[in-house]
CSV table of C-alpha atoms and ligand atoms in Angstrom, one decimal:
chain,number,residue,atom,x,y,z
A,1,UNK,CA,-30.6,84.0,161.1
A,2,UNK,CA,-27.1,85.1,160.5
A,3,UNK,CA,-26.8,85.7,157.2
A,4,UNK,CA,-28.9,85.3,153.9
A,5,UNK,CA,-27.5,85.0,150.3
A,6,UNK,CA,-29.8,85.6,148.0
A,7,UNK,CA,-29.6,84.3,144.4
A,8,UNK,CA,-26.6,83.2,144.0
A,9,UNK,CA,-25.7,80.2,141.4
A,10,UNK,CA,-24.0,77.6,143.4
A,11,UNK,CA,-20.7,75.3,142.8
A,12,UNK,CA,-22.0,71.8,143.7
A,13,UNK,CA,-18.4,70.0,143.7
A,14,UNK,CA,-16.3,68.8,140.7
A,15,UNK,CA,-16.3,71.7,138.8
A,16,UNK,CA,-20.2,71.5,138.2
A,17,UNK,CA,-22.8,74.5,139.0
A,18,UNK,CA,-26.1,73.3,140.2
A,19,UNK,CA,-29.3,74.2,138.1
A,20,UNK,CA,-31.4,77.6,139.2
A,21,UNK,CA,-30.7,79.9,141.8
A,22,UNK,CA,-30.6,79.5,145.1
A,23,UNK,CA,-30.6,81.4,148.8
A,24,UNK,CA,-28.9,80.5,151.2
A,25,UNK,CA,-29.5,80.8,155.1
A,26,UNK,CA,-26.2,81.0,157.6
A,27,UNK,CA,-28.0,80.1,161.5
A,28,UNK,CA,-26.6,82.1,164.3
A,29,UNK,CA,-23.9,79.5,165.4
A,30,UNK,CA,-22.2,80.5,162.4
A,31,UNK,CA,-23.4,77.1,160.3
A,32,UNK,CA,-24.9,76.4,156.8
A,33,UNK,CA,-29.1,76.3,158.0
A,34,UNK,CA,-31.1,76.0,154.6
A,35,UNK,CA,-30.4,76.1,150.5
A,36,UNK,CA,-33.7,76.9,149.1
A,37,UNK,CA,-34.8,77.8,145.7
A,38,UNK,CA,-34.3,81.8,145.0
A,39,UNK,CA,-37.4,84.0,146.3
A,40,UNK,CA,-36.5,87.5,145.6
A,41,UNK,CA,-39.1,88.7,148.4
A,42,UNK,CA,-36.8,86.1,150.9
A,43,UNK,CA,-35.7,87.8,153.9
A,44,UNK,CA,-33.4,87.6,156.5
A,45,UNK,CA,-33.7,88.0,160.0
A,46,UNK,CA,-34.0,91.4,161.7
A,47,UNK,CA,-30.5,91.4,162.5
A,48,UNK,CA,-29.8,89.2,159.8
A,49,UNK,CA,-27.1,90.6,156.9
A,50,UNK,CA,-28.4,90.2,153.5
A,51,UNK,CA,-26.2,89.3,150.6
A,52,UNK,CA,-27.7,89.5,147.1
A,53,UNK,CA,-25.7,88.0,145.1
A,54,UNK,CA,-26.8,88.9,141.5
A,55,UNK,CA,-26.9,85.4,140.2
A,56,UNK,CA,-23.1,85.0,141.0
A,57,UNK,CA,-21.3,81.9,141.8
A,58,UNK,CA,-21.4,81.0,145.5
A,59,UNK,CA,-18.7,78.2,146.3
A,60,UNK,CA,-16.9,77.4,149.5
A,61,UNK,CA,-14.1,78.7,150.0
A,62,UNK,CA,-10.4,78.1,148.5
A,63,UNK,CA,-7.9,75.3,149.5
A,64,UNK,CA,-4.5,75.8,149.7
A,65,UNK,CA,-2.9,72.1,150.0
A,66,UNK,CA,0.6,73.4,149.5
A,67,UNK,CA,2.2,76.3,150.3
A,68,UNK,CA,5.8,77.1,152.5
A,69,UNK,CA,4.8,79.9,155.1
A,70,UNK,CA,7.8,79.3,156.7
A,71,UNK,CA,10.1,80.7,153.8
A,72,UNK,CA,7.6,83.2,152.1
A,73,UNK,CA,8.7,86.9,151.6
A,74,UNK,CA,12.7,86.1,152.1
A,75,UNK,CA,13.5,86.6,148.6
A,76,UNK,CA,16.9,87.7,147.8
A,77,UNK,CA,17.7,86.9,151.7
A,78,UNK,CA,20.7,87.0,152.3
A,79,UNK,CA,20.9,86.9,148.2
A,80,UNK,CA,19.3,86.0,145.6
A,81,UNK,CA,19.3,82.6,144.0
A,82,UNK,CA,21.3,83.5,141.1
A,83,UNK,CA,21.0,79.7,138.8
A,84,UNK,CA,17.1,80.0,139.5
A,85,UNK,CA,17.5,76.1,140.4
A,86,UNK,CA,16.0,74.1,143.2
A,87,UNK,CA,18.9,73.4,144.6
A,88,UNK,CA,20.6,76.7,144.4
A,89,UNK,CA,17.0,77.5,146.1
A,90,UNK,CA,17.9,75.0,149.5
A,91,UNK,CA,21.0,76.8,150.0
A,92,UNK,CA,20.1,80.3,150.1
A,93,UNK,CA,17.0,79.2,152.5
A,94,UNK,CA,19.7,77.2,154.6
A,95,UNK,CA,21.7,80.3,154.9
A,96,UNK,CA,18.6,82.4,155.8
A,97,UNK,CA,17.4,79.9,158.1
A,98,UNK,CA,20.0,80.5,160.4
A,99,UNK,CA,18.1,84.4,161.2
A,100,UNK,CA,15.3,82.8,162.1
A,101,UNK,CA,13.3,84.3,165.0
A,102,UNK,CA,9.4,83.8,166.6
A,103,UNK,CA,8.9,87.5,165.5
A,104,UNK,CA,10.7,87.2,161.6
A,105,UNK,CA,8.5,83.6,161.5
A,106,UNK,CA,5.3,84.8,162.5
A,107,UNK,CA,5.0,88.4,160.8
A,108,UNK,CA,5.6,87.0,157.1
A,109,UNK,CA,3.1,84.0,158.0
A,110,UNK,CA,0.4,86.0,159.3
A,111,UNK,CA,1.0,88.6,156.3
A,112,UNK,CA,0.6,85.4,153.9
A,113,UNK,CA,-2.1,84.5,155.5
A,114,UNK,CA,-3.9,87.8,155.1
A,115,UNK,CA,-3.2,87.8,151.5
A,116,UNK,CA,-5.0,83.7,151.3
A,117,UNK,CA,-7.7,85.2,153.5
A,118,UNK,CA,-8.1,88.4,151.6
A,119,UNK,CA,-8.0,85.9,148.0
A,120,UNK,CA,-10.8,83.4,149.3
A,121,UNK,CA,-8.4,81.2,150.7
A,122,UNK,CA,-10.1,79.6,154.2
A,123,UNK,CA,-8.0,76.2,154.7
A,124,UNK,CA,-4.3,76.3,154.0
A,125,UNK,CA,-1.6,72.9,154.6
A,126,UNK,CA,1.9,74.8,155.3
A,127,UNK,CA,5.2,72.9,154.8
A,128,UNK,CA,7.4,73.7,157.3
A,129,UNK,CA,11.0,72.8,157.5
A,130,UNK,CA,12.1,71.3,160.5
A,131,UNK,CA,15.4,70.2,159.5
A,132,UNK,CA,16.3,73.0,162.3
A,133,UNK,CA,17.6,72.1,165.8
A,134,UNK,CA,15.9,75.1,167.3
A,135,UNK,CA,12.6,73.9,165.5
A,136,UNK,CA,12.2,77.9,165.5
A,137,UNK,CA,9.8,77.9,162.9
A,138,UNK,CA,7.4,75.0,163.6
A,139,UNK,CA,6.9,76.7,167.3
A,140,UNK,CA,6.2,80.0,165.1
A,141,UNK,CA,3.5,78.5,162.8
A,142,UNK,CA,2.0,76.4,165.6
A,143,UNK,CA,1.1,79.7,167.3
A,144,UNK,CA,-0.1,81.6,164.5
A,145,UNK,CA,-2.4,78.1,164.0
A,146,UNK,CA,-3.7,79.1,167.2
A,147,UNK,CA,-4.3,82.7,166.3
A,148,UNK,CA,-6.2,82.5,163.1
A,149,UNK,CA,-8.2,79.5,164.5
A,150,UNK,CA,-11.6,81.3,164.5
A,151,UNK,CA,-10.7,82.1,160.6
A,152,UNK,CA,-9.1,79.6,159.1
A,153,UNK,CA,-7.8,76.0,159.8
A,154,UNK,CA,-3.8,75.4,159.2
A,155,UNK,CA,-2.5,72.3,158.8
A,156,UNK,CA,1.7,72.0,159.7
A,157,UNK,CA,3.4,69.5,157.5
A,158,UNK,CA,6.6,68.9,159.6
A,159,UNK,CA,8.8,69.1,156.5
A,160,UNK,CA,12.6,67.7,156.7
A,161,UNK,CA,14.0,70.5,154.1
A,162,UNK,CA,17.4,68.6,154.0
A,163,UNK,CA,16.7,65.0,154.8
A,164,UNK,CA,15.6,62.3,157.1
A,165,UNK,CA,18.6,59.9,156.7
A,166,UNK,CA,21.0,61.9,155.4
A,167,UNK,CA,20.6,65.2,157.6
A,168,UNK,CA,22.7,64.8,161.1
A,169,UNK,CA,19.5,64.1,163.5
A,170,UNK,CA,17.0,64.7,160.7
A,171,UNK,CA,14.9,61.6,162.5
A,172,UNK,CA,15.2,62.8,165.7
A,173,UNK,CA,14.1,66.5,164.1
A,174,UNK,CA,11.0,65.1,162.3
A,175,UNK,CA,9.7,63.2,165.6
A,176,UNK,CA,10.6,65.8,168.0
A,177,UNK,CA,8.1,68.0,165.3
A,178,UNK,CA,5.7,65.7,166.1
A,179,UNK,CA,5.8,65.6,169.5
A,180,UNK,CA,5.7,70.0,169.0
A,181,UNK,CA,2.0,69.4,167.1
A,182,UNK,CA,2.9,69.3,163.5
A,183,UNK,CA,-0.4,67.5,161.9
A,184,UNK,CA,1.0,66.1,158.9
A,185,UNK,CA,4.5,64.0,158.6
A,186,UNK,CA,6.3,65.5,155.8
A,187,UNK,CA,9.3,63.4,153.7
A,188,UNK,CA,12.1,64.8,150.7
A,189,UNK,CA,13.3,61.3,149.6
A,190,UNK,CA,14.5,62.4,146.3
A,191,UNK,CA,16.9,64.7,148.2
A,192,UNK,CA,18.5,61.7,150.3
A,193,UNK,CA,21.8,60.7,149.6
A,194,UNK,CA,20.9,57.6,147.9
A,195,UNK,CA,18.1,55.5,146.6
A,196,UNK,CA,17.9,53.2,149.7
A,197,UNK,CA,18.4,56.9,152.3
A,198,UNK,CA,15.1,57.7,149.8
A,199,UNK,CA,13.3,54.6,150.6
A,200,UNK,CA,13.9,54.4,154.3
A,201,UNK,CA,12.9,57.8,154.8
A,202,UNK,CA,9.3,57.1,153.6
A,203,UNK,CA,9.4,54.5,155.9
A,204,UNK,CA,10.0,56.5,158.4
A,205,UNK,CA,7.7,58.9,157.9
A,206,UNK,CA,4.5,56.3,157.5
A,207,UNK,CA,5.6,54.9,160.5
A,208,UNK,CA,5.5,57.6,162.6
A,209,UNK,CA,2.1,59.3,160.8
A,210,UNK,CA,1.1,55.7,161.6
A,211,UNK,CA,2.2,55.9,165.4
A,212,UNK,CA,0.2,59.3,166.5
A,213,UNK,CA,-2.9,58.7,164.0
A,214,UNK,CA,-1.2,61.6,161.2
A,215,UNK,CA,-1.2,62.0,157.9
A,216,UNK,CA,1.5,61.8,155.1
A,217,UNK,CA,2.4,64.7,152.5
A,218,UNK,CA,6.2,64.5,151.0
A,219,UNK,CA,7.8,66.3,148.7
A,220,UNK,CA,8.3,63.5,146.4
A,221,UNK,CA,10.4,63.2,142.9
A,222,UNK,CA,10.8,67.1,142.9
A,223,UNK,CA,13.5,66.4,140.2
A,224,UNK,CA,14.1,66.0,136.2
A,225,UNK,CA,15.1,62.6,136.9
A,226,UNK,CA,13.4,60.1,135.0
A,227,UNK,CA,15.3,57.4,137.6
A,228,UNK,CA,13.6,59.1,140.9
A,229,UNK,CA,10.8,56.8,141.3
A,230,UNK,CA,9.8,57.0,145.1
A,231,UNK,CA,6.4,57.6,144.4
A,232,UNK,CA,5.7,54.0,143.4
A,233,UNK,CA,7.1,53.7,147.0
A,234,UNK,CA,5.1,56.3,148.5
A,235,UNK,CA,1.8,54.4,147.0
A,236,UNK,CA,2.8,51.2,148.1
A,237,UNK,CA,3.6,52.3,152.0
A,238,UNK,CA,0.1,54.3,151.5
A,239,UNK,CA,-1.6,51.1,150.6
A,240,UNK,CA,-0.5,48.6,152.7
A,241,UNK,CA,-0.4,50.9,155.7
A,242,UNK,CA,-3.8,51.5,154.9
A,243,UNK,CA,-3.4,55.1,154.8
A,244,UNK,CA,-4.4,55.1,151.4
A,245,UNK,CA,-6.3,58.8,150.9
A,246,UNK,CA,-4.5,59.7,154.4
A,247,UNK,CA,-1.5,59.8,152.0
A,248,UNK,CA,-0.3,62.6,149.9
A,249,UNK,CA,2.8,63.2,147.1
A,250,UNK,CA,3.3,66.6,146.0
A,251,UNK,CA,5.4,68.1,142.9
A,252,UNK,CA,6.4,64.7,141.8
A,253,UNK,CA,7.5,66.1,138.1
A,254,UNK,CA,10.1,63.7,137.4
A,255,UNK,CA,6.6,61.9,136.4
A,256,UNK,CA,7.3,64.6,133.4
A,257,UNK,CA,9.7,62.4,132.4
A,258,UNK,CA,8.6,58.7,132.7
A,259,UNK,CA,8.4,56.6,129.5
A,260,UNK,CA,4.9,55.3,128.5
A,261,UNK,CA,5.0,51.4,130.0
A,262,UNK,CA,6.1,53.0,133.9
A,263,UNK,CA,3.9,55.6,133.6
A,264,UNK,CA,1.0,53.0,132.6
A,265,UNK,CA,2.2,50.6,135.6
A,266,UNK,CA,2.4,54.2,137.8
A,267,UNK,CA,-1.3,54.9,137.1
A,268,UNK,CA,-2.8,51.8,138.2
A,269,UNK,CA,-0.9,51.7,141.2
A,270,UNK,CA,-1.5,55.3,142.4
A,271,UNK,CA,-5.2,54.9,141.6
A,272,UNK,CA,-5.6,51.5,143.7
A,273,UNK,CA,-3.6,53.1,146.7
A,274,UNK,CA,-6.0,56.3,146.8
A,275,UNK,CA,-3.3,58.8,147.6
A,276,UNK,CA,-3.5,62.7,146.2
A,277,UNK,CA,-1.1,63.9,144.6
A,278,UNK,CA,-0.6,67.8,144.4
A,279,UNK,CA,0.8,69.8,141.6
A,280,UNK,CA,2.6,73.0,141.8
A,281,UNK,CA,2.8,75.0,138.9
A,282,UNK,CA,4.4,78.5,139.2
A,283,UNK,CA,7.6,76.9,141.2
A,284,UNK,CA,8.1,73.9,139.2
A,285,UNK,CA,7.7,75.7,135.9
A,286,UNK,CA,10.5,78.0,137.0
A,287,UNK,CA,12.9,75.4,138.6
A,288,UNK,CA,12.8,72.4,136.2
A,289,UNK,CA,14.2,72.1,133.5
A,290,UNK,CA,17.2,74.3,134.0
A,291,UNK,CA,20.0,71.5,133.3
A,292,UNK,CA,18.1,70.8,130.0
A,293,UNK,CA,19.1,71.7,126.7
A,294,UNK,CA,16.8,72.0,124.2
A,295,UNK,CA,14.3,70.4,124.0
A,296,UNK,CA,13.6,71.6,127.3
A,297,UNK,CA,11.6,69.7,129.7
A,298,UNK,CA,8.7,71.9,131.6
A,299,UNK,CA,8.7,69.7,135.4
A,300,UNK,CA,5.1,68.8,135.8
A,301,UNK,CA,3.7,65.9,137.2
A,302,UNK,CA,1.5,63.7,134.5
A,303,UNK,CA,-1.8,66.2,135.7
A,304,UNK,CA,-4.2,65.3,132.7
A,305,UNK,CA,-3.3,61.8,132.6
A,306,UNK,CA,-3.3,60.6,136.3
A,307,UNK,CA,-6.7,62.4,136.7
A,308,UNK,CA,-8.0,60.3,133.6
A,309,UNK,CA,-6.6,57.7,135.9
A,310,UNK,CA,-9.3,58.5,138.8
A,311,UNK,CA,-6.3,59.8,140.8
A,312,UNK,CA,-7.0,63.0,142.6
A,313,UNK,CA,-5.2,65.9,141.7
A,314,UNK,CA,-4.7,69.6,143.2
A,315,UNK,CA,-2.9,72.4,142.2
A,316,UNK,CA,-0.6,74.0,144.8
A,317,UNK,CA,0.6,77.6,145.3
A,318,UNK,CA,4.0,76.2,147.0
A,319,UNK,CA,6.5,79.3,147.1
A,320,UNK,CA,5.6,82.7,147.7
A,321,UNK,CA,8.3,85.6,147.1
A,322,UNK,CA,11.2,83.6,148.5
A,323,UNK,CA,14.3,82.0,147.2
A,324,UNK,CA,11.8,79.2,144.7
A,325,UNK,CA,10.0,81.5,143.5
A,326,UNK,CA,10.6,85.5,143.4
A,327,UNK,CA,6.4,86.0,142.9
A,328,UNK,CA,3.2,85.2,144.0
A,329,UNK,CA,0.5,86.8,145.5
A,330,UNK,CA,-0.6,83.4,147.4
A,331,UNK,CA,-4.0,83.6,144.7
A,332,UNK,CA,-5.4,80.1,143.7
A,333,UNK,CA,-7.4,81.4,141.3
A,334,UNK,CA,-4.0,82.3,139.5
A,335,UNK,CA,-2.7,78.8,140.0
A,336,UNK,CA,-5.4,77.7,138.6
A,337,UNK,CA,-4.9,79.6,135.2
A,338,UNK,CA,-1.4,78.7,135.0
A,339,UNK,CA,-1.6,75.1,136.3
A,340,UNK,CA,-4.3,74.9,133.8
A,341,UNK,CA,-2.1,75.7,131.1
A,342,UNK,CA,1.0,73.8,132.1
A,343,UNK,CA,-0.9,70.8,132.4
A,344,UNK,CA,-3.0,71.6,129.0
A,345,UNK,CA,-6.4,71.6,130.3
A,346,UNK,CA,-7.9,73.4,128.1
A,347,UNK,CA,-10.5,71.5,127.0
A,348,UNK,CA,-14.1,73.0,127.9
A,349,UNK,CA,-14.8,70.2,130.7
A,350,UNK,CA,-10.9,70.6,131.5
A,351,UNK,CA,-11.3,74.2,132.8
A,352,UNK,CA,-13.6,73.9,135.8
A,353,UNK,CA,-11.4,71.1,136.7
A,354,UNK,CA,-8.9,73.2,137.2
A,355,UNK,CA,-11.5,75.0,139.5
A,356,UNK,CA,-12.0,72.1,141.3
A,357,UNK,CA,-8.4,71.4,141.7
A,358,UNK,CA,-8.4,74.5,144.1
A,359,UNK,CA,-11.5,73.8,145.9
A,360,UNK,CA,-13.2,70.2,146.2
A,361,UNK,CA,-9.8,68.2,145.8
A,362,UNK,CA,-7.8,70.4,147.6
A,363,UNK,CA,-10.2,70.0,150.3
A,364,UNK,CA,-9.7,66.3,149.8
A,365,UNK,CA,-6.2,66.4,150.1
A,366,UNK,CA,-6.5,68.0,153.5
A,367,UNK,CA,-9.0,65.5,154.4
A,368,UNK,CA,-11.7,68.2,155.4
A,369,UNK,CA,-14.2,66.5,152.9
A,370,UNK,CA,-16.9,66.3,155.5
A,371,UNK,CA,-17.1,69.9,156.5
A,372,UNK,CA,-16.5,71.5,153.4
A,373,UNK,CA,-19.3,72.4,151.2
A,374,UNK,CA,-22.7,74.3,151.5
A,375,UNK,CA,-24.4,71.8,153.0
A,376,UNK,CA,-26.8,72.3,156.1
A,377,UNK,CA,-24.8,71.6,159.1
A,378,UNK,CA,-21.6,72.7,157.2
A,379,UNK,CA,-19.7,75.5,158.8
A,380,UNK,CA,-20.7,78.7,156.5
A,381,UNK,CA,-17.6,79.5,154.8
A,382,UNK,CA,-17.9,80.2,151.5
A,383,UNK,CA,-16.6,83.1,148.5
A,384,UNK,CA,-19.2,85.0,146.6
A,385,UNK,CA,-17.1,85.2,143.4
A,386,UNK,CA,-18.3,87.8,141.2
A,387,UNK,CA,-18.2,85.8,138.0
A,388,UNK,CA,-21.0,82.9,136.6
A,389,UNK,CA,-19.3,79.9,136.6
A,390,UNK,CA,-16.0,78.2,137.5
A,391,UNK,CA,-14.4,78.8,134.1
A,392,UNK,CA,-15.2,82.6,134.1
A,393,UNK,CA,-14.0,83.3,137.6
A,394,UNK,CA,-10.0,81.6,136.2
A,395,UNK,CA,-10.7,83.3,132.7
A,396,UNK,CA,-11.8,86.9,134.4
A,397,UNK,CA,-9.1,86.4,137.6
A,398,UNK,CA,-11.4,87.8,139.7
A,399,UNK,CA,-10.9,88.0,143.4
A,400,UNK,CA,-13.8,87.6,146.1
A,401,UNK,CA,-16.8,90.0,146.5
A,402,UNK,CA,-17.4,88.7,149.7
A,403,UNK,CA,-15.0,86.0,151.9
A,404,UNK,CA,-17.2,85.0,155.1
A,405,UNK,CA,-16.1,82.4,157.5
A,406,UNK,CA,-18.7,81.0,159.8
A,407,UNK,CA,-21.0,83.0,159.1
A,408,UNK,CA,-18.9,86.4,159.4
A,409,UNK,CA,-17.6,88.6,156.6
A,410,UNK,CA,-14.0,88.7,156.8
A,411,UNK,CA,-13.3,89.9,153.4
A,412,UNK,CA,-15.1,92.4,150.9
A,413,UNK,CA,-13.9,93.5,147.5
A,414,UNK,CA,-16.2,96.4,145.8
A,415,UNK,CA,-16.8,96.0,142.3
A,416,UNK,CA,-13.9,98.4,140.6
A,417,UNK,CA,-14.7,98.4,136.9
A,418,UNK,CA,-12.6,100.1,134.1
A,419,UNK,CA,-13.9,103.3,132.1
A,420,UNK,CA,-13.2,103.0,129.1
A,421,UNK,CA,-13.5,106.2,126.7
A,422,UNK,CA,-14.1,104.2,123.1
A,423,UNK,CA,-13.9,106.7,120.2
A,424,UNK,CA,-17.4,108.2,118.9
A,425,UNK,CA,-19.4,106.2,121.9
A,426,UNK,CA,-20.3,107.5,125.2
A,427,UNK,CA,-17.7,105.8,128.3
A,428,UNK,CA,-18.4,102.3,129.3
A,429,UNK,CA,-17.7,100.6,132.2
A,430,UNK,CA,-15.4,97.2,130.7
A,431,UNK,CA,-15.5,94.0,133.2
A,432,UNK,CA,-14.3,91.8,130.4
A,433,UNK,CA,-17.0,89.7,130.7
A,434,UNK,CA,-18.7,88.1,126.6
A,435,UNK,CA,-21.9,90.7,126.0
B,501,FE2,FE1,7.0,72.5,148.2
C-alpha cells in the first residue's frame, strides 16, 4: 500500500458528501485500491504514508475547463488595456503576441500551472491562440503538456483568437494546430466579420474535430449582444454530428441578454444536444457590460436557469493577470464563490453546486468522467480540503491540506491559524469556522 487516508468525509459527485467516514487505500501503482468504512486502528503498509484526515472532506481533485495559459501574467504588456473592454483586451494581446518566444511561453505556463497544482487543480483545458503563423505558442504548451504529464493532464484547445473566416489563413492556422497535437478544436464566431463568417466557422471547426476524432470548445457569444445567437448553432452542429457531450460553448453571456421565449426555445435545445457550456465569472464580470448605461448589464450566461434545464454547467477561471483580467491567482475555489454569486446561487442546495461546478462537471466537460473520482481502479488524485463539506471549503476559501496525484503528495499546506487576542479572554486560535 501506497498511501492510507484515514477518516476523511468524502465528496460523492454533485455536490453531495457521502454518509460516515471513510479510509481510503492508494495501491502501489499509484491507483484508488479500497474505500472502507473508518477504523481508527487501520493501518497502512510499512512503507505506507498515513494521512488522517480529521473527518475532513476528501474529493478529487479540481477541474480547470477554461483557462488561457498562453496569455497569463502579460498584464500591462506592452500596456495596459486602458477601456477594460474585451476588445481593447485582443489588441493589446495581438501586440504582445508578436514577443512571443518557447522560453516567454513556457515559464508563465509552467508558473500557472504551479499555482493550479499548488490550489488543488489536477486537470486543466488551456485555450491557446493559434491565430499565429509561427504557431509559437501551441508548440510551447504542447511541451510543457509533455512535462507535467506525470502530474497533471492538459488539454490544448487550438483557439483562433482572431477568427477562422475572417483572419488571413485563420483555416489553414486552426488545421495546421491540429496536425501540431492540439486535443480540442477551438472557434470565436461572434468575433467573425459577419453572421454567415460566424456560422461557417462552427462548421469548420466540427468538421475538423469530426475528421481526427477531437473535441469542440469555442468561445461562443462572448458579447452584450442580444442578436449573437451562435450557440443555437453550436447545439445543433453538436447534435447532428453526434458529438453531442464531445461539444462544449464557453462564456456565451449574450445569453444575459436573451428575451424569455428564445431563451425557453435555447434551453430545450441545449439540453437535447448534450453540450457543456462553461461559465467564466471574474473576466466576464469585468468586460461586459462596459458600453451599457445604466441599467448595466453583468455578462453571464443564463447559469441557474440552464442547469434547471439539465444542461451542464462549469465555472471557468479563463484569464489570469493578463490583458482580460489584471487578477487571479488561478483558485477554483475563488471562482466558485464569485461565480456563485454572479449567477445567484445562493440557495442552500445551490452552493455545493457551485462546488460541483469546479469538480464533477468540469471533469465532464473535459470528458475525463471515467477516471475521475475515488473509485477503486481510479488513478488516486484527490485534495484533502481542510473544511467539512463543499459549502464550507467556498465559504472558508480554504486551499488544500494535502494535493496528491497518483498516489504521491505534490502539494501540502500546514494549518496557519490566526491568534486572536480578544479583550478579557485568554488568545484563541480563529479558523472562522460556526462553534
Ligand atoms: Fe476564454
Amino acid at each position: 500500500m501506497l498511501m492510507l487516508v484515514r477518516g476523511a468525509r468524502l465528496y460523492a459527485g454533485d455536490g453531495r458528501v457521502a454518509p460516515g467516514l471513510v479510509d481510503v487505500e492508494v495501491a502501489e501503482g499509484g491507483h484508488v485500491a479500497r474505500v472502507v468504512p473508518y477504523d481508527d486502528q487501520r493501518e497502512p503498509a510499512s512503507t505506507g504514508r498515513l494521512i488522517e484526515a480529521h473527518g475532513d472532506l476528501l474529493s478529487p481533485p479540481f477541474v480547470e475547463p477554461h483557462i488561457h495559459l498562453d496569455t497569463a501574467l502579460t498584464v500591462g504588456e506592452p500596456r495596459p488595456n486602458a477601456s477594460g473592454t474585451l476588445w481593447e483586451g485582443i489588441a493589446r494581446w495581438s501586440e504582445r503576441k508578436r514577443t512571443l518566444t518557447r522560453e516567454d511561453v513556457i515559464g508563465r505556463a509552467t508558473e500557472v500551472l504551479r499555482w493550479q497544482a499548488a490550489n488543488g487543480v489536477l486537470h486543466v483545458r488551456t485555450h491557446c491562440d493559434v491565430t499565429d503563423e509561427r504557431l509559437v505558442a501551441l508548440d510551447a504548451l504542447a511541451e510543457v503538456r509533455d512535462r507535467v504529464r506525470d502530474v497533471m493532464t492538459l488539454q490544448i484547445v487550438a483557439f483562433p483568437q482572431e477568427g477562422i473566416v475572417s483572419f488571413p489563413g485563420g483555416e489553414r492556422l486552426l488545421t495546421e494546430a491540429v496536425a501540431r497535437g492540439a486535443d480540442v478544436v477551438g472557434a470565436i464566431p461572434h468575433f467573425e466579420d459577419t453572421r454567415e463568417d460566424g456560422v461557417a466557422s462552427l462548421r469548420t471547426a466540427f468538421e475538423l474535430a469530426e475528421r481526427h476524432g477531437l473535441r469542440v470548445d469555442a468561445h461562443c457569444d462572448e458579447i452584450d449582444d442580444e442578436q449573437s445567437r451562435f450557440v443555437e448553432v453550436l447545439a445543433t452542429l453538436a447534435l447532428r454530428s453526434g458529438l453531442r457531450d464531445r461539444a462544449t460553448a464557453s462564456h456565451t453571456t449574450a445569453m444575459g441578454s436573451y428575451n424569455g421565449a428564445y431563451s425557453y426555445k435555447l434551453q430545450r435545445l441545449l439540453a437535447r444536444s448534450g453540450i457543456n457550456l462553461v461559465a467564466n465569472p471574474f473576466a466576464n464580470l469585468g468586460l461586459q457590460g462596459r458600453f451599457d448605461g445604466y441599467p448595466k448589464r453583468r455578462g453571464l450566461t443564463q447559469v441557474k436557469e440552464m442547469l434547471a434545464a439539465g444542461v451542464n454547467v462549469a465555472f471557468g477561471h479563463d484569464d489570469v493577470m493578463d490583458p482580460w483580467n489584471p487578477l487571479g491567482t488561478a483558485d477554483p475555489l475563488q471562482t466558485a464563490l464569485v461565480g456563485l454569486y454572479a449567477a445567484q446561487l445562493t440557495g442552500a442546495e445551490e452552493i455545493p453546486t457551485a462546488y460541483s461546478m469546479i469538480t464533477d462537471r468540469a471533469a465532464a466537460v473535459l470528458g475525463i468522467g471515467e477516471e475521475y473520482g475515488l473509485r477503486p481502479g481510479c488513478p488516486a488524485d484527490f485534495v484533502l480540503l481542510p473544511a467539512g463539506s463543499p459549502a464550507e471549503a467556498v465559504r472558508r476559501q480554504v486551499r488544500p491540506r494535502y494535493v496528491v496525484s497518483r498516489g504521491r503528495v505534490v502539494a501540502e499546506t500546514p494549518a496557519a491559524p490566526t491568534r486572536l487576542a480578544w479583550p478579557g479572554e485568554a488568545p484563541v486560535d480563529v479558523d472562522f469556522t460556526r462553534p
